[in-house]
Short mmCIF file of C-alpha atoms in Angstrom, two decimals:
data_model
loop_
_atom_site.label_atom_id
_atom_site.label_comp_id
_atom_site.label_asym_id
_atom_site.label_seq_id
_atom_site.Cartn_x
_atom_site.Cartn_y
_atom_site.Cartn_z
CA ALA A 1 100.30 111.48 95.34
CA ALA A 2 103.43 112.71 94.06
CA LEU A 3 104.20 114.03 90.58
CA GLY A 4 108.00 114.36 89.55
CA TYR A 5 109.25 115.40 86.43
CA PHE A 6 112.47 116.75 84.57
CA ARG A 7 113.23 120.00 82.70
CA THR A 8 116.30 120.18 81.03
CA THR A 9 118.28 122.67 79.00
CA LYS A 10 121.59 122.83 77.48
CA GLN A 11 122.76 124.57 80.83
CA GLU A 12 120.81 122.64 83.62
CA LYS A 13 118.89 119.39 84.60
CA LEU A 14 116.10 120.12 87.12
CA LEU A 15 114.11 117.50 88.91
CA ILE A 16 110.72 118.91 90.19
CA ILE A 17 108.60 117.24 92.63
CA ASN A 18 105.06 118.00 93.77
CA ASN A 19 102.79 116.88 96.41
CA LEU A 20 99.63 116.92 95.04
CA SER A 21 97.74 115.47 98.42
CA ASP A 22 96.68 117.21 101.63
CA LYS A 23 98.84 114.59 103.35
CA GLU A 24 102.84 114.72 104.05
CA ILE A 25 104.57 112.45 102.13
CA LYS A 26 108.08 110.65 102.25
CA LEU A 27 109.92 109.84 99.35
CA GLU A 28 113.15 107.90 98.98
CA ASN A 29 115.99 109.89 97.39
CA PRO A 30 115.01 109.82 93.77
CA LEU A 31 118.55 109.85 92.07
CA PRO A 32 120.68 107.98 94.74
CA GLY A 33 124.42 108.56 94.17
CA ILE A 34 123.52 111.52 91.92
CA ASP A 35 124.74 115.22 93.45
CA MET A 36 121.77 117.55 93.65
CA ALA A 37 121.22 121.10 95.10
CA VAL A 38 118.02 122.38 96.30
CA LEU A 39 116.70 125.64 94.65
CA PHE A 40 113.30 125.98 95.40
CA PRO A 41 111.83 124.23 98.52
CA LYS A 42 108.13 124.95 99.81
CA GLY A 43 107.34 122.58 102.71
CA MET A 44 109.91 120.29 102.12
CA ARG A 45 112.78 118.66 104.50
CA VAL A 46 115.32 115.99 104.19
CA GLU A 47 115.31 112.92 106.89
CA ASP A 48 118.29 110.81 107.50
CA PRO A 49 119.59 107.87 107.24
CA LYS A 50 118.59 107.50 103.46
CA ASN A 51 118.17 111.07 102.59
CA ALA A 52 114.64 110.70 102.20
CA ILE A 53 112.44 113.68 101.05
CA VAL A 54 109.61 114.83 103.21
CA LEU A 55 107.12 117.01 101.48
CA GLU A 56 104.04 118.68 103.25
CA PRO A 57 100.76 118.96 102.03
CA PHE A 58 100.85 120.38 98.58
CA GLY A 59 104.60 121.12 98.99
CA PHE A 60 107.27 120.88 96.35
CA VAL A 61 110.88 121.17 95.61
CA TRP A 62 113.31 121.95 92.69
CA LEU A 63 116.42 120.08 92.56
CA LEU A 64 119.42 120.93 90.31
CA VAL A 65 121.16 117.94 89.11
CA LEU A 66 124.74 118.43 89.38
CA ASP A 67 126.45 115.48 87.65
CA GLY A 68 126.27 112.03 86.24
CA VAL A 69 122.89 112.25 84.43
CA ASN A 70 122.37 112.18 80.72
CA PHE A 71 118.97 113.05 79.58
CA HIS A 72 119.81 113.18 75.86
#
């Protein structure tokens, strides 16, 4: 099971994704067409061709959303 949520401030927008299971999971790009930067990966890798995010058991990633999303 995966848990994803946004943390937003006036200065930045973060997407945090956690793998809560003891098995590897593969997720499609959660924000296609939006530029993001990886800040804190633990047990995470990106696979082509669709930029799928793979999280190892209990892995997580913090992604900085760089453009195009308005959360307010």
